Short mmCIF file of C-alpha atoms in Angstrom, two decimals:
data_model
loop_
_atom_site.label_atom_id
_atom_site.label_comp_id
_atom_site.label_asym_id
_atom_site.label_seq_id
_atom_site.Cartn_x
_atom_site.Cartn_y
_atom_site.Cartn_z
CA MET A 19 0.27 -0.08 0.18
CA THR A 20 3.09 2.03 0.82
CA THR A 21 4.23 2.11 -2.66
CA VAL A 22 1.43 2.71 -4.02
CA VAL A 23 0.63 5.82 -2.39
CA ALA A 24 4.12 6.94 -3.45
CA VAL A 25 3.92 5.77 -6.50
CA CYS A 26 1.06 8.07 -6.89
CA ARG A 27 2.31 10.79 -5.05
CA SER A 28 6.04 10.24 -7.45
CA PHE A 29 3.06 11.18 -10.71
CA ARG A 30 1.02 14.42 -8.75
CA ASP A 31 4.53 15.40 -8.48
CA ARG A 32 6.15 15.07 -12.79
CA ALA A 33 2.56 15.98 -13.58
CA LEU A 34 2.76 19.08 -11.42
CA ALA A 35 6.14 19.98 -12.93
CA ARG A 36 5.79 19.23 -16.19
CA PHE A 37 2.33 21.35 -15.90
CA PHE A 38 4.15 24.68 -14.22
CA HIS A 39 7.20 24.01 -16.52
CA CYS A 40 4.37 24.66 -19.56
CA PHE A 41 2.93 27.23 -18.12
CA PRO A 42 5.52 29.24 -15.49
CA CYS A 43 3.06 31.91 -15.02
CA LEU A 44 1.23 29.30 -12.62
CA SER A 45 3.89 27.73 -10.64
CA ASP A 46 4.10 30.80 -8.22
CA PRO A 47 1.62 30.79 -5.88
CA ALA A 48 0.86 34.45 -5.63
CA GLN A 49 0.20 35.03 -9.37
CA ARG A 50 -2.28 32.29 -9.48
CA PRO A 51 -5.15 35.06 -7.77
CA SER A 52 -3.92 37.47 -11.07
CA LEU A 53 -4.23 35.28 -14.02
CA GLY A 54 -7.54 34.10 -12.51
CA LEU A 55 -8.61 37.25 -12.69
CA LYS A 56 -6.87 38.53 -16.08
CA VAL A 57 -9.23 35.65 -17.29
CA THR A 58 -12.14 36.88 -15.90
CA LEU A 59 -11.78 40.41 -17.63
CA VAL A 60 -10.93 39.25 -20.91
CA MET A 61 -14.11 36.73 -20.57
CA LEU A 62 -15.96 39.65 -19.20
CA HIS A 63 -15.25 41.47 -22.28
CA LEU A 64 -16.07 38.38 -24.90
CA VAL A 65 -19.00 38.23 -23.28
CA ILE A 66 -20.58 41.42 -23.26
CA VAL A 67 -20.18 42.38 -26.42
CA GLY A 68 -20.35 38.56 -28.38
CA ILE A 69 -24.24 39.31 -26.90
CA LEU A 70 -24.54 42.67 -28.52
CA PHE A 71 -23.21 40.57 -32.21
CA LEU A 72 -25.63 37.34 -31.06
CA PHE A 73 -28.81 39.05 -29.99
CA ASP A 74 -28.97 42.36 -31.85
CA ASP A 75 -30.15 42.00 -35.17
CA ASN A 76 -29.88 45.59 -36.67
CA LEU A 77 -26.42 45.80 -36.14
CA ILE A 78 -25.62 42.83 -38.29
CA GLU A 79 -27.41 44.79 -40.91
CA ARG A 80 -25.83 48.21 -40.06
CA THR A 81 -22.96 46.31 -40.30
CA LYS A 82 -23.45 45.38 -43.81
CA LYS A 83 -24.76 48.76 -44.79
CA GLU A 84 -21.92 50.72 -43.08
CA PRO A 85 -18.69 48.63 -42.34
CA TRP A 86 -16.37 51.11 -41.21
CA TYR A 87 -18.30 51.87 -38.19
CA THR A 88 -17.87 48.01 -36.69
CA ALA A 89 -15.13 47.89 -38.08
CA LEU A 90 -13.85 51.08 -35.83
CA TYR A 91 -15.62 49.53 -32.86
CA LEU A 92 -13.84 46.03 -32.89
CA SER A 93 -10.47 48.45 -33.80
CA LEU A 94 -11.37 50.15 -30.11
CA PHE A 95 -11.52 46.34 -28.58
CA SER A 96 -9.15 45.12 -29.92
CA ALA A 97 -6.55 48.05 -28.81
CA THR A 98 -8.09 47.67 -25.05
CA LEU A 99 -7.18 44.03 -24.98
CA VAL A 100 -3.05 45.09 -26.22
CA GLN A 101 -3.37 47.66 -24.11
CA TYR A 102 -4.70 45.67 -20.91
CA PHE A 103 -2.19 42.96 -22.00
CA ILE A 104 0.72 45.70 -22.45
CA THR A 105 0.47 47.42 -19.00
CA SER A 106 0.12 44.24 -16.88
CA SER A 107 3.22 42.65 -18.47
CA SER A 108 5.21 45.18 -18.38
CA SER A 109 7.65 46.84 -15.65
CA PRO A 110 6.64 49.33 -13.29
CA GLY A 111 10.33 50.57 -12.79
CA TYR A 112 11.99 48.57 -9.77
CA VAL A 113 13.87 50.56 -7.37
CA VAL A 114 17.07 47.57 -7.85
CA ASP A 115 17.29 47.84 -11.23
CA ALA A 116 17.53 51.17 -11.21
CA MET A 117 20.00 50.28 -8.25
CA ARG A 118 21.99 47.76 -11.00
CA ALA A 119 22.39 49.83 -13.38
CA VAL A 120 23.94 53.52 -11.37
CA ASN A 121 26.41 50.70 -10.23
CA GLU A 122 27.71 48.75 -13.71
CA ALA A 123 27.98 52.06 -15.08
CA ASN A 124 29.94 53.48 -12.36
CA MET A 125 31.60 50.47 -12.44
CA MET A 126 32.50 50.06 -16.14
CA TYR A 127 32.93 54.48 -15.87
CA GLN A 128 36.22 52.84 -13.44
CA LYS A 129 37.53 50.46 -14.83
CA SER A 130 37.70 51.75 -18.98
CA SER A 131 39.72 55.48 -16.76
CA MET A 132 41.50 52.92 -14.84
CA ALA A 133 42.77 51.29 -18.97
CA SER A 134 42.57 54.39 -20.81
CA LYS A 135 41.62 57.63 -21.00
CA GLN A 136 38.63 57.54 -22.77
CA PRO A 137 35.20 58.43 -21.87
CA ALA A 138 33.44 55.90 -19.93
CA SER A 139 30.41 56.86 -22.12
CA SER A 140 31.31 54.69 -25.27
CA LYS A 141 30.70 51.71 -23.37
CA ASN A 142 28.42 52.32 -20.82
CA GLY A 143 25.46 51.96 -23.55
CA SER A 144 22.40 54.00 -23.75
CA LEU A 145 21.73 54.83 -19.64
CA ILE A 146 21.46 57.73 -18.48
CA VAL A 147 20.75 58.50 -15.36
CA THR A 148 19.05 62.22 -14.38
CA VAL A 149 18.20 63.44 -11.08
CA GLU A 150 16.37 66.34 -10.77
CA GLY A 151 16.80 69.48 -8.65
CA SER A 152 20.27 68.23 -8.00
CA GLN A 153 22.40 67.39 -10.71
CA SER A 154 22.47 64.92 -13.93
CA TYR A 155 24.29 61.68 -13.64
CA ASP A 156 24.45 60.86 -17.37
CA GLN A 157 27.01 58.75 -19.50
CA GLY A 158 29.17 60.87 -19.64
CA SER A 159 30.16 62.07 -17.03
CA ASN A 160 31.47 60.27 -14.17
CA PRO A 161 28.89 57.99 -13.24
CA SER A 162 28.35 57.92 -8.87
CA SER A 163 27.38 54.88 -6.73
CA TRP A 164 24.03 53.79 -5.57
CA THR A 165 24.51 55.13 -2.10
CA LYS A 166 25.67 58.06 -2.74
CA LEU A 167 23.11 59.05 -5.38
CA VAL A 168 20.19 58.07 -3.60
CA MET A 169 21.71 60.11 -0.35
CA ASP A 170 22.14 63.33 -2.70
CA MET A 171 18.28 63.65 -2.73
CA TYR A 172 17.74 63.58 0.84
CA PRO A 173 18.45 66.92 2.96
CA PRO A 174 21.82 66.79 4.33
CA GLY A 175 22.18 65.05 7.30
CA THR A 176 19.63 62.59 6.96
CA PRO A 177 20.46 59.49 8.14
CA ILE A 178 21.08 56.27 5.27
CA ARG A 179 18.35 53.39 7.67
CA SER A 180 15.63 56.38 6.83
CA CYS A 181 16.75 55.57 3.33
CA SER A 182 16.48 52.24 3.48
CA CYS A 183 13.93 49.54 2.99
CA SER A 184 13.75 47.06 5.35
CA TYR A 185 12.16 44.11 3.30
CA CYS A 186 14.87 44.65 0.23
CA ASN A 187 18.10 45.90 2.05
CA VAL A 188 18.63 49.05 -0.63
CA GLU A 189 18.62 52.40 -0.33
CA GLN A 190 15.28 54.28 -1.32
CA PRO A 191 15.26 56.81 -3.68
CA PRO A 192 12.42 60.23 -2.55
CA ARG A 193 8.98 58.88 -3.49
CA ALA A 194 10.43 54.71 -3.47
CA LYS A 195 7.86 52.18 -1.93
CA HIS A 196 8.11 48.83 -1.72
CA CYS A 197 5.02 46.41 -2.60
CA HIS A 198 4.33 43.28 -0.08
CA ASP A 199 2.44 41.49 -3.10
CA CYS A 200 5.91 42.42 -5.79
CA ASP A 201 8.00 41.91 -3.01
CA LYS A 202 10.22 44.72 -4.79
CA CYS A 203 10.23 47.81 -4.27
CA VAL A 204 8.69 50.46 -6.88
CA LEU A 205 9.82 53.69 -8.62
CA GLN A 206 7.58 56.35 -8.27
CA PHE A 207 4.54 53.71 -6.63
CA ASP A 208 1.80 54.54 -7.42
CA HIS A 209 -0.50 51.23 -6.26
CA HIS A 210 -0.46 47.59 -6.94
CA CYS A 211 -3.13 46.76 -9.17
CA VAL A 212 -4.91 42.82 -8.94
CA TRP A 213 -6.80 43.24 -11.67
CA LEU A 214 -3.03 43.23 -13.88
CA GLY A 215 -1.38 41.37 -11.30
CA THR A 216 1.36 43.59 -11.39
CA CYS A 217 2.64 47.40 -9.63
CA VAL A 218 1.21 50.37 -11.45
CA GLY A 219 5.04 52.82 -11.16
CA ARG A 220 7.47 55.34 -12.96
CA ASP A 221 7.73 52.83 -15.88
CA ASN A 222 3.62 51.79 -16.88
CA HIS A 223 2.13 54.40 -15.41
CA CYS A 224 0.87 55.96 -18.95
CA LYS A 225 0.09 53.09 -20.37
CA PHE A 226 -2.06 52.29 -16.69
CA TRP A 227 -3.83 56.25 -17.81
CA TRP A 228 -4.24 55.28 -21.72
CA TYR A 229 -5.59 52.18 -20.67
CA ILE A 230 -7.84 53.12 -18.62
CA CYS A 231 -8.82 55.70 -21.27
CA GLU A 232 -9.35 53.08 -23.39
CA GLU A 233 -11.25 50.96 -21.44
CA THR A 234 -13.63 53.78 -20.26
CA ALA A 235 -14.92 54.59 -24.31
CA LEU A 236 -15.29 51.25 -24.89
CA CYS A 237 -17.90 50.55 -22.41
CA LEU A 238 -19.43 54.12 -22.56
CA TRP A 239 -19.44 52.52 -26.72
CA THR A 240 -21.03 49.36 -25.77
CA GLY A 241 -23.21 50.86 -23.77
CA ILE A 242 -24.79 53.32 -25.98
CA LEU A 243 -25.38 49.93 -28.10
CA TYR A 244 -26.84 48.59 -25.55
CA ILE A 245 -29.84 50.88 -24.66
CA SER A 246 -29.94 51.16 -28.60
CA PHE A 247 -30.60 47.42 -28.62
CA LEU A 248 -33.32 47.66 -25.93
CA THR A 249 -35.23 51.44 -26.50
CA ALA A 250 -36.26 49.09 -30.06
CA ASN A 251 -36.74 45.65 -28.90
CA ILE A 252 -38.25 46.05 -25.72
CA SER A 253 -40.67 43.18 -24.70
CA ARG A 254 -40.09 41.11 -27.61
CA SER A 255 -38.06 38.21 -25.95
CA TRP A 256 -38.02 38.76 -22.24
CA TRP A 257 -35.13 36.19 -21.58
CA LYS A 258 -33.00 38.94 -24.12
CA ASP A 259 -34.51 41.87 -22.42
CA ALA A 260 -33.23 39.87 -19.03
CA ILE A 261 -30.14 39.13 -20.04
CA MET A 262 -28.85 42.66 -21.77
CA ILE A 263 -30.31 44.91 -18.61
CA LEU A 264 -28.53 42.80 -16.22
CA LEU A 265 -25.37 43.37 -18.41
CA LEU A 266 -26.54 46.78 -18.93
CA ILE A 267 -26.10 47.78 -15.30
CA VAL A 268 -22.68 46.49 -14.73
CA LEU A 269 -21.70 48.08 -17.88
CA SER A 270 -23.30 50.84 -16.42
CA ILE A 271 -21.17 50.85 -12.87
CA SER A 272 -17.89 50.01 -15.29
CA ILE A 273 -18.47 53.15 -16.53
CA LEU A 274 -18.89 55.73 -12.99
CA PHE A 275 -16.16 53.44 -11.73
CA LEU A 276 -14.29 53.88 -15.17
CA LEU A 277 -14.06 57.34 -14.78
CA LEU A 278 -14.09 58.69 -10.94
CA LEU A 279 -10.63 56.81 -11.91
CA LEU A 280 -9.62 58.27 -15.10
CA LEU A 281 -10.66 61.90 -13.46
CA PHE A 282 -8.34 60.96 -10.85
CA HIS A 283 -5.05 59.32 -12.23
CA SER A 284 -5.60 62.49 -15.03
CA TYR A 285 -5.33 65.00 -11.88
CA LEU A 286 -2.23 62.96 -10.59
CA VAL A 287 -0.44 63.21 -13.48
CA LEU A 288 -1.40 67.48 -13.97
CA THR A 289 -0.29 67.38 -10.51
CA ASN A 290 2.64 65.11 -10.66
CA GLN A 291 1.70 62.88 -7.44
CA THR A 292 0.94 59.20 -7.18
CA THR A 293 -1.79 58.24 -5.25
CA TYR A 294 -0.03 56.97 -2.30
CA GLU A 295 1.51 60.90 -1.64
CA LEU A 296 -1.79 61.14 -1.64
CA VAL A 297 -3.67 58.90 0.84
CA ARG A 298 -0.52 58.39 2.99
CA ARG A 299 0.79 61.56 2.57
CA ARG A 300 1.04 62.81 6.44
CA ARG A 301 2.60 59.25 6.46
CA ILE A 302 5.64 59.67 5.14
CA SER A 303 8.26 61.26 6.98
CA TYR A 304 9.27 63.38 3.84
CA LEU A 305 6.28 65.06 3.29
CA ARG A 306 4.67 65.40 6.81
CA GLN A 307 5.26 69.05 6.72
CA VAL A 308 4.29 69.58 3.30
CA PRO A 309 1.09 72.02 3.17
CA GLU A 310 -1.26 70.29 1.93
CA ARG A 311 -2.02 73.01 -1.08
CA VAL A 312 1.61 72.61 -1.91
CA PHE A 313 2.48 70.04 -4.48
CA PRO A 314 6.44 69.59 -4.21
CA PHE A 315 7.37 67.36 -7.54
CA SER A 316 5.49 69.35 -9.52
CA LYS A 317 6.35 71.24 -12.24
CA GLY A 318 4.44 72.01 -13.85
CA VAL A 319 0.97 71.47 -15.61
CA CYS A 320 3.20 71.23 -19.83
CA ARG A 321 6.35 69.61 -18.01
CA ASN A 322 4.05 67.07 -15.44
CA LEU A 323 2.91 66.09 -18.82
CA TYR A 324 5.63 66.04 -21.02
CA ASN A 325 7.36 64.00 -18.26
CA PHE A 326 4.85 61.59 -18.54
CA CYS A 327 4.36 61.38 -21.98
CA CYS A 328 7.11 61.48 -23.59
CA VAL A 329 10.01 60.35 -21.32
CA ARG A 330 12.17 56.78 -22.91
CA SER A 331 12.15 53.68 -20.63
CA SER A 332 16.29 54.12 -21.40
CA ILE A 333 16.08 57.32 -18.68
CA TYR A 334 16.07 56.72 -15.14
CA SER A 335 14.60 60.20 -14.01
CA LEU A 336 14.59 60.45 -9.74
CA GLU A 337 13.48 63.05 -8.70
CA ALA A 338 15.30 64.44 -5.58
CA LEU A 339 13.57 66.64 -2.33
CA PRO A 340 12.61 69.97 -3.23
CA LEU A 341 14.72 72.55 -1.69
CA PRO A 342 13.19 74.84 1.50
CA GLU A 343 13.39 77.64 -1.28
CA GLU A 344 11.04 75.80 -3.54
CA LEU A 345 8.64 74.77 -1.02
CA GLU A 346 7.84 78.14 -0.03
CA GLU A 347 7.79 79.86 -3.78
CA LYS A 348 5.25 77.00 -5.19
CA ALA A 349 3.06 77.92 -1.40
CA SER A 350 2.91 80.92 -2.31
CA PRO A 351 0.02 81.78 -3.61
CA TYR A 352 -0.67 83.25 -7.18
CA THR A 353 -0.78 86.95 -8.54
CA CYS A 354 -1.83 88.49 -11.44
CA LEU A 355 1.01 88.31 -13.26
CA ASP A 356 1.79 84.99 -12.56
CA VAL A 357 -1.18 83.99 -14.07
CA LEU A 358 -0.19 85.87 -17.27
CA SER A 359 3.37 84.58 -17.23
CA CYS A 360 1.25 80.56 -16.44
CA ARG A 361 3.37 80.37 -13.36
CA CYS A 362 1.10 76.80 -13.86
CA CYS A 363 2.29 75.59 -16.68
#
């Protein structure tokens, strides 16, 4: 009997090992609930759109007469799903990756300086690290170690223990936070999205915003098609109406949630904030003394938008804490002259 149990257990272990080898995303227990949510979200999209084309004969007739209309709708549907998978598979920007890049650039510079007099920029690749508000470290200058780089972003006299992560044992630059779901420190941590299965941070916040925008437009368009079907076919078949009304309620709740989320993240983008900084402002040590209406990392609406949309992924853009003089200037009320000179931009 013991031999049979051992053989069955060995067969089960080998079968699970082969299954996890074919599907590595299921080998991590922490990723299995995330994968289930992803499948649920995709299936919900397919069900809502599929039932619409299955029940609505008028939409089929319109497709025959105006194929461009349905083509635009299906293009938006496909683009939304593609953007979802792009966002969910993208890195939010981990502190450990930036630290490794800076330290490697520093080591390569030191080796090249010892071997020859030529600058290290010919060997460092495309690494560019900028520290806004302090100084710039690019591939043509002498890069500093990660610890010195981080400490220069904090006020003088800040102990290294106060900016070190107790979980990763790495020095965190300002605006970084350790995510317990990903078990990594994230640059400009916004939040951990369970539907995406990853964090939203410096590198994928723009992709996340575009996904919300596309998802909102898709839900609004689908809701209009559902309402058109119900007004034209009400009371013809009660069970079809019941299904469509139920799905329309789900769409209405989704539209309300997505609109609020889109407006909220648009506000964060325009003021250069993150959800974590806004919600936990009084618990973040370097934001406690900042007045409530002051956005310490904001550089004006135009530059905030430019940095959010146009900064290249090869640049590790780190933001130093603003000086007291800068905070005092940002806290001063606007005057007519400030409005004319576009101070807010």
